[in-house]
Coordinates of C-alpha atoms in Angstrom, one line a residue:
M179 CA -3.9 5.4 -7.0
V180 CA -6.6 2.9 -6.4
C181 CA -5.5 -0.3 -4.8
G182 CA -7.3 -3.5 -3.9
K183 CA -7.4 -5.1 -0.4
L184 CA -4.5 -7.5 -1.1
E185 CA -2.4 -4.7 -2.6
I186 CA -2.9 -2.7 0.5
D187 CA -2.1 -5.7 2.7
I188 CA 1.2 -6.2 0.7
L189 CA 2.1 -2.5 1.0
N190 CA 1.4 -2.4 4.7
S191 CA 3.6 -5.5 5.1
F192 CA 6.2 -3.8 3.0
W193 CA 6.2 -0.6 5.0
N194 CA 6.3 -2.6 8.3
L195 CA 9.3 -4.6 7.1
T196 CA 11.2 -1.5 6.1
E197 CA 10.3 0.6 9.1
R198 CA 13.6 0.2 10.8
N199 CA 15.7 0.1 7.6
E200 CA 14.3 1.4 4.4
D201 CA 17.3 0.1 2.5
V202 CA 16.6 -3.6 3.3
D203 CA 16.0 -5.8 0.3
I204 CA 12.5 -7.2 0.3
S205 CA 11.7 -10.4 -1.7
I206 CA 8.4 -11.9 -2.5
Q207 CA 9.0 -14.7 0.0
D208 CA 9.6 -12.0 2.7
I209 CA 6.1 -10.6 2.0
V210 CA 4.5 -14.1 1.9
D211 CA 6.1 -14.9 5.3
D212 CA 5.1 -11.6 6.8
L213 CA 1.5 -11.8 5.6
S214 CA 1.2 -15.4 7.0
K215 CA 2.1 -14.0 10.4
S216 CA -0.9 -11.6 10.0
G217 CA -3.2 -14.4 9.1
V218 CA -3.2 -13.7 5.4
K219 CA -2.6 -17.0 3.6
R220 CA -1.9 -16.5 -0.1
A221 CA 0.1 -18.5 -2.6
Y222 CA 3.6 -17.3 -3.6
T223 CA 2.4 -16.9 -7.2
T224 CA -0.5 -14.7 -6.1
I225 CA 1.7 -12.4 -4.1
K226 CA 4.2 -12.3 -7.0
T227 CA 1.4 -11.3 -9.4
V228 CA 0.1 -8.6 -7.2
M229 CA 3.6 -7.2 -6.5
D230 CA 4.2 -7.2 -10.3
R231 CA 1.0 -5.2 -10.6
L232 CA 2.2 -2.7 -8.0
T233 CA 5.4 -2.4 -9.9
F234 CA 3.4 -1.7 -13.1
K235 CA 1.5 1.0 -11.2
S236 CA 4.9 2.5 -10.1
I237 CA 4.2 1.9 -6.4
L238 CA 7.0 -0.7 -6.1
V239 CA 10.3 -0.8 -7.9
R240 CA 11.7 -4.2 -8.8
Y241 CA 15.5 -4.9 -9.1
K242 CA 17.7 -7.9 -9.4
V243 CA 20.7 -8.8 -7.2
G244 CA 22.4 -11.9 -8.6
K245 CA 19.6 -14.2 -9.6
K246 CA 17.0 -13.0 -7.2
F247 CA 14.5 -10.1 -7.6
Y248 CA 13.8 -7.6 -4.8
Y249 CA 11.5 -4.8 -4.4
K250 CA 11.5 -1.2 -3.0
A251 CA 8.5 1.0 -2.3
A252 CA 8.4 4.1 -4.5
M253 CA 5.9 5.7 -2.0
D254 CA 6.0 5.6 1.7
R255 CA 2.8 5.1 3.8
R256 CA 2.3 8.9 4.2
E257 CA 2.7 9.6 0.5
M258 CA 0.3 6.8 -0.4
T259 CA -2.2 8.0 2.2
L260 CA -2.1 11.6 0.9
E261 CA -2.5 10.4 -2.7
S262 CA -5.5 8.3 -1.7
V263 CA -7.1 11.2 0.2
K264 CA -6.6 13.4 -2.9
I265 CA -8.3 10.8 -5.1
L266 CA -11.2 10.4 -2.7
A267 CA -11.7 14.2 -2.6
D268 CA -11.5 14.4 -6.4
Q269 CA -13.9 11.5 -7.1
F270 CA -16.6 12.2 -4.5
F271 CA -16.3 15.9 -3.5
D272 CA -15.2 17.7 -6.7
G273 CA -11.7 18.1 -5.1
S274 CA -13.0 19.9 -2.1
Y275 CA -11.3 18.8 1.1
T276 CA -13.7 21.0 3.1
E277 CA -16.7 19.2 1.7
M278 CA -15.0 15.9 2.4
L279 CA -14.3 16.8 6.0
R280 CA -17.8 18.0 6.5
F281 CA -19.1 14.7 5.2
I282 CA -16.8 12.8 7.5
E283 CA -17.9 14.9 10.5
R284 CA -21.6 14.4 9.7
E285 CA -21.5 10.8 8.6
C286 CA -18.7 9.3 10.8
S287 CA -19.2 11.2 14.0
E288 CA -19.6 8.0 16.0
F289 CA -16.1 6.9 15.0
L290 CA -14.6 10.3 15.7
V291 CA -15.6 10.4 19.4
G292 CA -12.6 9.5 21.4

């Protein structure tokens, strides 16, 4: 699943907010407020549009309680990461994780020293 920068920011915010309690109801305003704390200033309508896009992609699920809409993540951070790694391997390395790891070792060695 390919996601843009703001989609990833929203998902990271989502996962952080649900870290202690995955059953907590998350609204658009909750995401707007959390992103603001991280220095990401975006209009409510922009966040709503992106969250609706994530719902269309089946990454988020939207539901209504009373008159208000809330969202749940359909994928946790680990699942999303694994899916992204699979897509990366498929797109650039013909599905070979070995070739992808060799590339990372060769091209990113300066980042792997630790």
